[in-house]
């Protein structure tokens, strides 16, 4: 029985997000209603709440990392061949018109008329139900839990970015910043045949997890010189691919400095609006560097899910804390506090109550 009202966490003002009762949305033709079981809390969401990203304004229901169960299709909507009622699915974040130049070019994440769920005018996943186009829903493998599916978006986007630029077997890869994106870059690079993976961070817990995921050299920036170690490891040649996943200005500059001639730079970490990020144009020209930004991966969801089903990736160990949806304030404080050691936080919907939270409260 689908209720008429549901609980949703509404972003009302800077640093203000509250549980409210709102109507359950109705699926239109071409859409499905998903009963949300869990959502991922992204550091971008925290920055939005803090007013550090100008592109997302209140009021709205936030949340763009979502998983759940299909409970209804839109009126007269035939079941798509890959979807059925009560199927466990993960929600692809980007909504697109399907008609603009970018959509028709296969880049629906860059749709001229679309956007992300969780940003006005599109409802997000910090709620009990959400309607989505059926094309944005992917069945999850039997070996994937709701916890893992809840944070899949944060994994597939970096991996999809690597798939887009390509890795030559044997390439040396540098990953800066070992949050969720950095850890995903490691796994993606390893699966695609990277010969040597170097990683840097200032957090020992994250460096240890990077080692577990396949990094060959882990550099603690508090104690070690990144430039010297990269020079030693590459014989002064530089790395083939630099993955920036921290959003820090110094890390961006290091990408230009440490890439080999004709190297590839992939930028994923988003600087805060208050930060000024500059780069060395001369090095781009004289070293003939290849720069890539990545903000979505519309062609990667299905293949990466298939590989996950084959045991190629490990997302489970990235989930360090879980909370109930209405504990959003605690979750935000935990993710904002480096001493808590949070990597990814999962918020359980009232549809999927969980008592053995890992939050330590």
Short mmCIF file of C-alpha atoms in Angstrom, two decimals:
data_model
loop_
_atom_site.label_atom_id
_atom_site.label_comp_id
_atom_site.label_asym_id
_atom_site.label_seq_id
_atom_site.Cartn_x
_atom_site.Cartn_y
_atom_site.Cartn_z
CA UNK A 1 0.00 0.00 0.00
CA UNK A 2 1.53 3.29 -1.11
CA UNK A 3 0.83 6.12 1.36
CA UNK A 4 -0.27 9.61 0.37
CA UNK A 5 2.35 11.39 2.49
CA UNK A 6 6.00 10.68 3.21
CA UNK A 7 8.92 11.97 5.26
CA UNK A 8 11.45 14.06 3.34
CA UNK A 9 14.49 16.02 4.50
CA UNK A 10 13.96 19.54 3.16
CA UNK A 11 16.87 21.94 2.75
CA UNK A 12 15.23 25.17 3.99
CA UNK A 13 18.14 27.54 4.53
CA UNK A 14 21.90 27.61 5.04
CA UNK A 15 22.71 24.89 7.62
CA UNK A 16 19.00 24.16 8.06
CA UNK A 17 17.54 20.83 6.91
CA UNK A 18 14.39 19.43 8.52
CA UNK A 19 12.13 16.39 8.30
CA UNK A 20 8.82 17.38 6.72
CA UNK A 21 5.69 15.56 5.60
CA UNK A 22 5.23 16.01 1.86
CA UNK A 23 3.01 14.26 -0.73
CA UNK A 24 4.27 11.03 -2.26
CA UNK A 25 4.96 11.81 -5.96
CA UNK A 26 2.92 10.09 -8.67
CA UNK A 27 4.76 8.45 -11.58
CA UNK A 28 3.90 9.68 -15.06
CA UNK A 29 4.06 7.63 -18.22
CA UNK A 30 7.66 6.55 -18.74
CA UNK A 31 8.40 6.79 -15.01
CA UNK A 32 8.46 4.47 -12.02
CA UNK A 33 7.88 5.11 -8.34
CA UNK A 34 10.80 3.87 -6.25
CA UNK A 35 10.49 3.14 -2.55
CA UNK A 36 13.82 4.41 -1.25
CA UNK A 37 15.71 2.04 1.01
CA UNK A 38 18.95 3.98 1.46
CA UNK A 39 20.78 7.11 0.29
CA UNK A 40 24.40 8.17 0.31
CA UNK A 41 25.53 11.39 1.96
CA UNK A 42 27.98 13.16 -0.34
CA UNK A 43 30.47 15.80 0.78
CA UNK A 44 28.97 17.96 -1.98
CA UNK A 45 25.66 17.83 -0.10
CA UNK A 46 27.43 19.06 3.02
CA UNK A 47 28.96 21.96 1.08
CA UNK A 48 25.53 22.80 -0.38
CA UNK A 49 24.05 22.89 3.13
CA UNK A 50 26.86 25.17 4.24
CA UNK A 51 26.14 27.57 1.38
CA UNK A 52 29.47 26.93 -0.32
CA UNK A 53 28.00 25.96 -3.71
CA UNK A 54 26.04 28.70 -5.39
CA UNK A 55 24.37 26.42 -7.96
CA UNK A 56 22.01 24.78 -5.44
CA UNK A 57 19.58 26.91 -3.49
CA UNK A 58 16.85 26.13 -0.93
CA UNK A 59 14.16 25.04 -0.65
CA UNK A 60 14.56 21.53 -2.04
CA UNK A 61 14.66 17.85 -1.10
CA UNK A 62 18.34 16.98 -1.44
CA UNK A 63 20.12 13.68 -2.11
CA UNK A 64 21.53 12.27 -5.35
CA UNK A 65 22.85 8.84 -4.29
CA UNK A 66 19.78 6.62 -4.14
CA UNK A 67 18.72 2.98 -4.14
CA UNK A 68 15.42 1.24 -3.53
CA UNK A 69 12.64 -0.93 -4.90
CA UNK A 70 10.24 -0.29 -7.78
CA UNK A 71 6.69 -0.24 -6.40
CA UNK A 72 4.70 1.29 -9.26
CA UNK A 73 4.96 2.20 -12.93
CA UNK A 74 3.30 5.21 -14.53
CA UNK A 75 -0.20 4.95 -15.94
CA UNK A 76 -0.40 2.64 -18.95
CA UNK A 77 3.35 2.17 -18.72
CA UNK A 78 4.42 -1.23 -20.05
CA UNK A 79 7.17 -2.86 -18.01
CA UNK A 80 10.58 -2.31 -19.64
CA UNK A 81 12.24 -5.60 -20.49
CA UNK A 82 14.92 -5.15 -17.82
CA UNK A 83 12.67 -3.87 -15.04
CA UNK A 84 9.78 -5.31 -13.04
CA UNK A 85 7.77 -4.53 -9.96
CA UNK A 86 9.59 -5.03 -6.65
CA UNK A 87 12.95 -5.07 -8.42
CA UNK A 88 15.91 -3.69 -6.47
CA UNK A 89 17.40 -0.79 -8.41
CA UNK A 90 19.96 1.99 -8.21
CA UNK A 91 19.03 5.45 -9.46
CA UNK A 92 21.14 7.21 -12.08
CA UNK A 93 21.44 10.80 -10.92
CA UNK A 94 21.25 12.84 -14.11
CA UNK A 95 17.88 13.78 -15.62
CA UNK A 96 17.93 14.62 -19.31
CA UNK A 97 15.55 15.76 -22.05
CA UNK A 98 16.76 13.22 -24.61
CA UNK A 99 16.38 15.74 -27.45
CA UNK A 100 19.17 18.32 -27.18
CA UNK A 101 22.55 18.15 -28.92
CA UNK A 102 24.33 16.75 -25.84
CA UNK A 103 21.73 14.02 -25.25
CA UNK A 104 21.78 12.97 -28.89
CA UNK A 105 25.60 12.89 -28.73
CA UNK A 106 25.53 10.40 -25.84
CA UNK A 107 26.32 12.98 -23.17
CA UNK A 108 23.04 13.16 -21.29
CA UNK A 109 24.95 14.16 -18.14
CA UNK A 110 25.57 17.46 -19.98
CA UNK A 111 21.94 17.91 -21.05
CA UNK A 112 21.11 21.53 -21.87
CA UNK A 113 17.73 21.25 -20.14
CA UNK A 114 18.31 18.67 -17.41
CA UNK A 115 20.18 18.44 -14.15
CA UNK A 116 20.85 16.42 -11.02
CA UNK A 117 18.20 15.07 -8.70
CA UNK A 118 18.48 16.81 -5.35
CA UNK A 119 18.94 20.21 -7.00
CA UNK A 120 15.98 22.48 -7.84
CA UNK A 121 13.70 21.84 -9.60
CA UNK A 122 14.33 18.09 -9.24
CA UNK A 123 13.40 16.23 -6.03
CA UNK A 124 16.21 14.26 -4.42
CA UNK A 125 16.52 11.01 -2.52
CA UNK A 126 16.47 12.13 1.11
CA UNK A 127 12.90 10.93 1.31
CA UNK A 128 10.82 7.76 1.33
CA UNK A 129 9.81 7.71 -2.35
CA UNK A 130 11.00 9.21 -5.62
CA UNK A 131 9.73 9.10 -9.21
CA UNK A 132 12.30 8.54 -11.93
CA UNK A 133 12.31 7.88 -15.70
CA UNK A 134 12.64 4.14 -16.23
CA UNK A 135 15.82 4.79 -18.24
CA UNK A 136 17.47 6.05 -15.04
CA UNK A 137 16.89 2.81 -13.14
CA UNK A 138 19.34 -0.10 -13.18
CA UNK A 139 18.82 -3.50 -11.53
CA UNK A 140 21.49 -4.15 -8.93
CA UNK A 141 23.36 -7.47 -8.73
CA UNK A 142 22.29 -10.05 -6.16
CA UNK A 143 25.63 -9.65 -4.36
CA UNK A 144 25.17 -5.88 -3.92
CA UNK A 145 23.55 -4.69 -0.69
CA UNK A 146 21.45 -1.56 -0.35
CA UNK A 147 24.38 0.00 1.56
CA UNK A 148 26.67 -0.51 -1.41
CA UNK A 149 24.05 0.51 -3.97
CA UNK A 150 23.36 3.70 -2.00
CA UNK A 151 26.89 4.97 -2.69
CA UNK A 152 27.28 3.47 -6.18
CA UNK A 153 26.91 6.88 -7.86
CA UNK A 154 30.04 8.12 -6.09
CA UNK A 155 31.91 5.07 -7.39
CA UNK A 156 30.71 4.82 -10.98
CA UNK A 157 31.38 8.47 -11.89
CA UNK A 158 35.16 8.34 -11.28
CA UNK A 159 35.45 4.87 -12.83
CA UNK A 160 33.41 6.05 -15.80
CA UNK A 161 35.75 9.00 -16.18
CA UNK A 162 38.69 6.61 -16.52
CA UNK A 163 36.75 4.52 -19.01
CA UNK A 164 36.20 7.63 -21.11
CA UNK A 165 39.86 8.71 -21.28
CA UNK A 166 41.29 5.19 -21.44
CA UNK A 167 44.25 3.53 -19.75
CA UNK A 168 47.03 1.81 -21.64
CA UNK A 169 48.10 -1.42 -19.89
CA UNK A 170 51.16 -0.66 -17.81
CA UNK A 171 50.41 3.05 -17.31
CA UNK A 172 51.57 4.73 -14.10
CA UNK A 173 48.65 6.49 -12.39
CA UNK A 174 48.71 9.09 -9.63
CA UNK A 175 45.56 9.54 -7.52
CA UNK A 176 45.41 12.61 -5.27
CA UNK A 177 42.86 12.54 -2.47
CA UNK A 178 41.54 9.25 -1.09
CA UNK A 179 37.95 10.07 -0.40
CA UNK A 180 35.31 7.95 -2.17
CA UNK A 181 36.31 9.22 -5.62
CA UNK A 182 40.00 8.57 -5.09
CA UNK A 183 39.34 5.04 -3.86
CA UNK A 184 37.16 4.47 -6.91
CA UNK A 185 39.93 5.74 -9.20
CA UNK A 186 42.30 3.18 -7.68
CA UNK A 187 39.94 0.28 -8.31
CA UNK A 188 39.09 1.48 -11.80
CA UNK A 189 42.73 1.96 -12.76
CA UNK A 190 43.65 -1.47 -11.41
CA UNK A 191 40.81 -3.19 -13.27
CA UNK A 192 41.79 -1.43 -16.51
CA UNK A 193 45.40 -2.63 -16.37
CA UNK A 194 47.40 0.16 -14.77
CA UNK A 195 50.96 -0.99 -14.14
CA UNK A 196 51.66 1.13 -11.07
CA UNK A 197 49.32 3.21 -8.91
CA UNK A 198 50.62 5.99 -6.66
CA UNK A 199 48.28 7.69 -4.18
CA UNK A 200 48.53 10.68 -1.85
CA UNK A 201 46.55 11.89 1.14
CA UNK A 202 47.09 13.23 4.65
CA UNK A 203 44.92 10.61 6.37
CA UNK A 204 46.56 7.31 7.39
CA UNK A 205 43.23 5.46 7.53
CA UNK A 206 42.49 6.40 3.94
CA UNK A 207 46.01 5.58 2.80
CA UNK A 208 45.66 2.13 4.37
CA UNK A 209 42.40 1.58 2.49
CA UNK A 210 44.09 2.77 -0.69
CA UNK A 211 46.76 0.12 -0.17
CA UNK A 212 44.08 -2.50 0.37
CA UNK A 213 42.38 -1.51 -2.87
CA UNK A 214 45.54 -1.92 -4.91
CA UNK A 215 47.78 1.15 -4.61
CA UNK A 216 51.48 0.32 -4.93
CA UNK A 217 52.87 3.48 -3.31
CA UNK A 218 51.02 5.42 -0.58
CA UNK A 219 52.31 8.94 0.13
CA UNK A 220 51.46 10.70 3.39
CA UNK A 221 51.61 14.39 2.51
CA UNK A 222 52.19 15.33 6.14
CA UNK A 223 55.45 13.40 6.24
CA UNK A 224 56.63 12.81 2.68
CA UNK A 225 57.49 14.89 -0.40
CA UNK A 226 55.09 14.03 -3.20
CA UNK A 227 57.32 15.48 -5.91
CA UNK A 228 60.44 13.57 -4.83
CA UNK A 229 58.64 10.25 -4.57
CA UNK A 230 56.97 10.62 -7.98
CA UNK A 231 60.36 11.50 -9.48
CA UNK A 232 61.93 8.39 -7.89
CA UNK A 233 59.09 6.10 -8.95
CA UNK A 234 59.04 7.30 -12.56
CA UNK A 235 62.71 8.00 -13.13
CA UNK A 236 61.90 11.66 -13.60
CA UNK A 237 59.59 10.95 -16.54
CA UNK A 238 56.35 11.77 -14.72
CA UNK A 239 53.12 9.78 -14.46
CA UNK A 240 50.96 8.80 -17.40
CA UNK A 241 47.66 9.76 -15.76
CA UNK A 242 46.92 12.17 -12.89
CA UNK A 243 43.55 11.80 -11.14
CA UNK A 244 42.62 14.78 -8.96
CA UNK A 245 39.95 13.86 -6.42
CA UNK A 246 40.50 16.32 -3.57
CA UNK A 247 39.48 19.70 -4.95
CA UNK A 248 42.59 21.28 -3.43
CA UNK A 249 44.41 23.98 -5.42
CA UNK A 250 47.84 22.50 -4.65
CA UNK A 251 46.73 19.12 -5.92
CA UNK A 252 45.61 20.59 -9.22
CA UNK A 253 48.98 22.29 -9.67
CA UNK A 254 50.74 19.02 -8.84
CA UNK A 255 48.89 17.34 -11.70
CA UNK A 256 50.46 19.77 -14.20
CA UNK A 257 53.89 19.44 -12.60
CA UNK A 258 53.97 15.66 -12.24
CA UNK A 259 52.38 14.51 -15.50
CA UNK A 260 54.69 13.24 -18.19
CA UNK A 261 54.77 14.85 -21.62
CA UNK A 262 51.53 14.06 -23.45
CA UNK A 263 50.09 12.83 -20.13
CA UNK A 264 46.43 12.79 -19.18
CA UNK A 265 44.91 14.82 -16.35
CA UNK A 266 41.44 13.97 -15.08
CA UNK A 267 39.79 16.46 -12.75
CA UNK A 268 36.96 15.30 -10.49
CA UNK A 269 37.34 17.05 -7.12
CA UNK A 270 35.27 20.25 -7.09
CA UNK A 271 36.82 23.29 -5.39
CA UNK A 272 34.57 25.31 -3.10
CA UNK A 273 33.15 28.49 -4.63
CA UNK A 274 35.37 30.46 -2.25
CA UNK A 275 38.57 28.92 -3.67
CA UNK A 276 40.51 30.30 -6.61
CA UNK A 277 42.05 27.56 -8.75
CA UNK A 278 44.69 28.49 -11.33
CA UNK A 279 46.84 26.36 -13.57
CA UNK A 280 49.97 26.65 -15.62
CA UNK A 281 48.94 27.20 -19.24
CA UNK A 282 52.56 27.08 -20.39
CA UNK A 283 52.93 23.48 -19.18
CA UNK A 284 49.73 22.49 -20.97
CA UNK A 285 51.21 23.80 -24.20
CA UNK A 286 54.85 22.77 -23.91
CA UNK A 287 54.16 19.32 -22.41
CA UNK A 288 51.15 18.82 -24.71
CA UNK A 289 48.98 17.79 -21.77
CA UNK A 290 45.49 16.36 -22.17
CA UNK A 291 42.95 17.76 -19.68
CA UNK A 292 39.66 16.03 -18.92
CA UNK A 293 36.88 17.06 -16.61
CA UNK A 294 34.40 14.44 -15.48
CA UNK A 295 31.04 15.04 -13.83
CA UNK A 296 29.03 11.99 -14.79
CA UNK A 297 29.26 8.66 -16.55
CA UNK A 298 26.04 7.84 -18.42
CA UNK A 299 27.57 4.94 -20.36
CA UNK A 300 29.30 3.35 -17.38
CA UNK A 301 26.45 2.40 -15.03
CA UNK A 302 25.46 -0.91 -16.60
CA UNK A 303 28.98 -2.22 -17.38
CA UNK A 304 30.31 -1.27 -13.93
CA UNK A 305 27.30 -2.93 -12.26
CA UNK A 306 27.98 -6.06 -14.32
CA UNK A 307 31.62 -6.05 -13.26
CA UNK A 308 30.58 -5.57 -9.65
CA UNK A 309 28.34 -8.62 -9.98
CA UNK A 310 31.42 -10.56 -11.11
CA UNK A 311 33.32 -9.52 -7.97
CA UNK A 312 35.66 -7.07 -9.70
CA UNK A 313 35.09 -4.18 -7.28
CA UNK A 314 34.78 -3.64 -3.53
CA UNK A 315 32.46 -0.86 -2.40
CA UNK A 316 31.47 -2.33 0.96
CA UNK A 317 34.58 -1.17 2.83
CA UNK A 318 33.96 2.42 1.77
CA UNK A 319 30.83 2.60 3.99
CA UNK A 320 32.11 3.68 7.40
CA UNK A 321 28.96 5.06 9.06
CA UNK A 322 25.19 4.58 8.84
CA UNK A 323 22.37 6.72 10.19
CA UNK A 324 18.61 6.93 10.03
CA UNK A 325 17.38 9.52 7.52
CA UNK A 326 16.10 11.78 10.27
CA UNK A 327 19.56 11.78 11.88
CA UNK A 328 20.79 13.97 9.03
CA UNK A 329 22.28 16.57 11.37
CA UNK A 330 24.46 13.96 13.09
CA UNK A 331 25.45 12.52 9.73
CA UNK A 332 26.52 15.92 8.39
CA UNK A 333 28.56 16.65 11.52
CA UNK A 334 30.25 13.25 11.24
CA UNK A 335 31.19 13.71 7.59
CA UNK A 336 32.44 17.24 8.31
CA UNK A 337 34.70 16.17 11.20
CA UNK A 338 38.00 14.60 10.05
CA UNK A 339 38.42 13.02 13.50
CA UNK A 340 35.38 10.80 12.84
CA UNK A 341 37.17 9.05 9.97
CA UNK A 342 34.11 8.97 7.71
CA UNK A 343 34.58 7.96 4.09
CA UNK A 344 31.01 7.27 2.97
CA UNK A 345 27.86 7.61 5.04
CA UNK A 346 24.63 5.78 4.28
CA UNK A 347 21.26 7.13 5.39
CA UNK A 348 18.55 4.52 5.91
CA UNK A 349 15.06 5.48 4.83
CA UNK A 350 12.12 4.84 7.20
CA UNK A 351 11.29 2.12 4.64
CA UNK A 352 14.42 0.25 5.74
CA UNK A 353 14.99 0.81 9.45
CA UNK A 354 18.39 -0.31 10.69
CA UNK A 355 19.29 -0.44 14.37
CA UNK A 356 22.97 -1.42 14.38
CA UNK A 357 24.28 1.92 13.16
CA UNK A 358 28.04 2.35 12.83
CA UNK A 359 27.96 6.00 13.88
CA UNK A 360 29.17 5.40 17.42
CA UNK A 361 26.52 7.60 18.99
#
